[in-house]
Amino acid sequence: MTLPQSQLYMESDYYNLPEDVREYWIVNPMAQSVYVYYLDEEQFETTAYTFQDQIKTMIYEDLYIDFKQLEL
């Protein structure tokens, strides 16, 4: 996956997160994209979504965010 330069800049801010952060999302309303970062053992795994997707959180068993229903 190739990320825009601004996206790479935003990501670099998140590499210094506190140790107890297991999941974080970067939502870009202009590009209608969502990047979900989930801590898998010692490394963050990244999954890209669009505003047409329903996204399940990795840390809460029954929590889904349906971006089609949000007015962003």
Short mmCIF file of C-alpha atoms in Angstrom, two decimals:
data_model
loop_
_atom_site.label_atom_id
_atom_site.label_comp_id
_atom_site.label_asym_id
_atom_site.label_seq_id
_atom_site.Cartn_x
_atom_site.Cartn_y
_atom_site.Cartn_z
CA MET A 1 0.00 0.00 0.00
CA THR A 2 1.37 3.42 -0.94
CA LEU A 3 0.41 6.27 1.34
CA PRO A 4 0.37 9.97 0.48
CA GLN A 5 3.16 12.02 2.07
CA SER A 6 0.71 13.72 4.45
CA GLN A 7 -0.53 10.29 5.55
CA LEU A 8 3.03 9.17 6.27
CA TYR A 9 3.57 12.30 8.36
CA MET A 10 0.45 11.61 10.41
CA GLU A 11 1.49 8.01 10.91
CA SER A 12 4.89 8.98 12.23
CA ASP A 13 3.18 10.83 15.10
CA TYR A 14 1.49 7.61 16.15
CA TYR A 15 4.59 5.45 16.38
CA ASN A 16 5.29 7.07 19.74
CA LEU A 17 1.99 6.01 21.29
CA PRO A 18 1.78 4.86 24.90
CA GLU A 19 2.31 1.14 25.31
CA ASP A 20 -1.30 0.43 26.28
CA VAL A 21 -2.69 1.59 22.89
CA ARG A 22 -3.69 -1.54 20.97
CA GLU A 23 -5.70 0.01 18.14
CA TYR A 24 -6.04 3.41 16.51
CA TRP A 25 -7.76 4.76 13.44
CA ILE A 26 -6.81 7.54 11.05
CA VAL A 27 -9.90 8.90 9.30
CA ASN A 28 -9.48 11.15 6.28
CA PRO A 29 -12.85 12.71 5.33
CA MET A 30 -11.40 14.40 2.24
CA ALA A 31 -10.20 11.09 0.76
CA GLN A 32 -13.04 9.14 2.39
CA SER A 33 -10.53 6.64 3.73
CA VAL A 34 -9.92 4.97 7.05
CA TYR A 35 -6.68 3.32 8.12
CA VAL A 36 -7.00 0.99 11.09
CA TYR A 37 -3.85 0.08 12.99
CA TYR A 38 -4.04 -2.90 15.31
CA LEU A 39 -1.22 -4.06 17.58
CA ASP A 40 -0.51 -7.70 16.76
CA GLU A 41 1.98 -8.85 19.38
CA GLU A 42 4.75 -6.22 18.96
CA GLN A 43 3.90 -4.66 15.60
CA PHE A 44 1.00 -2.62 14.23
CA GLU A 45 -0.85 -4.22 11.33
CA THR A 46 -2.61 -1.83 8.92
CA THR A 47 -5.88 -2.30 7.08
CA ALA A 48 -7.30 0.30 4.69
CA TYR A 49 -11.02 0.93 4.30
CA THR A 50 -13.30 3.40 2.54
CA PHE A 51 -16.41 5.22 3.69
CA GLN A 52 -18.43 2.48 1.97
CA ASP A 53 -17.29 -0.08 4.54
CA GLN A 54 -18.56 -1.31 7.87
CA ILE A 55 -15.51 -1.74 10.09
CA LYS A 56 -15.26 -4.04 13.10
CA THR A 57 -12.97 -2.96 15.88
CA MET A 58 -10.36 -5.48 16.91
CA ILE A 59 -10.41 -4.65 20.61
CA TYR A 60 -14.18 -4.66 21.23
CA GLU A 61 -15.95 -7.86 20.28
CA ASP A 62 -19.30 -6.46 19.12
CA LEU A 63 -18.46 -2.92 17.99
CA TYR A 64 -18.85 -2.05 14.31
CA ILE A 65 -18.66 1.40 12.71
CA ASP A 66 -20.67 1.76 9.50
CA PHE A 67 -19.22 4.74 7.67
CA LYS A 68 -22.05 4.70 5.11
CA GLN A 69 -24.40 5.83 7.88
CA LEU A 70 -22.21 8.70 9.09
CA GLU A 71 -22.44 12.18 7.62
CA LEU A 72 -18.81 13.15 7.27
#
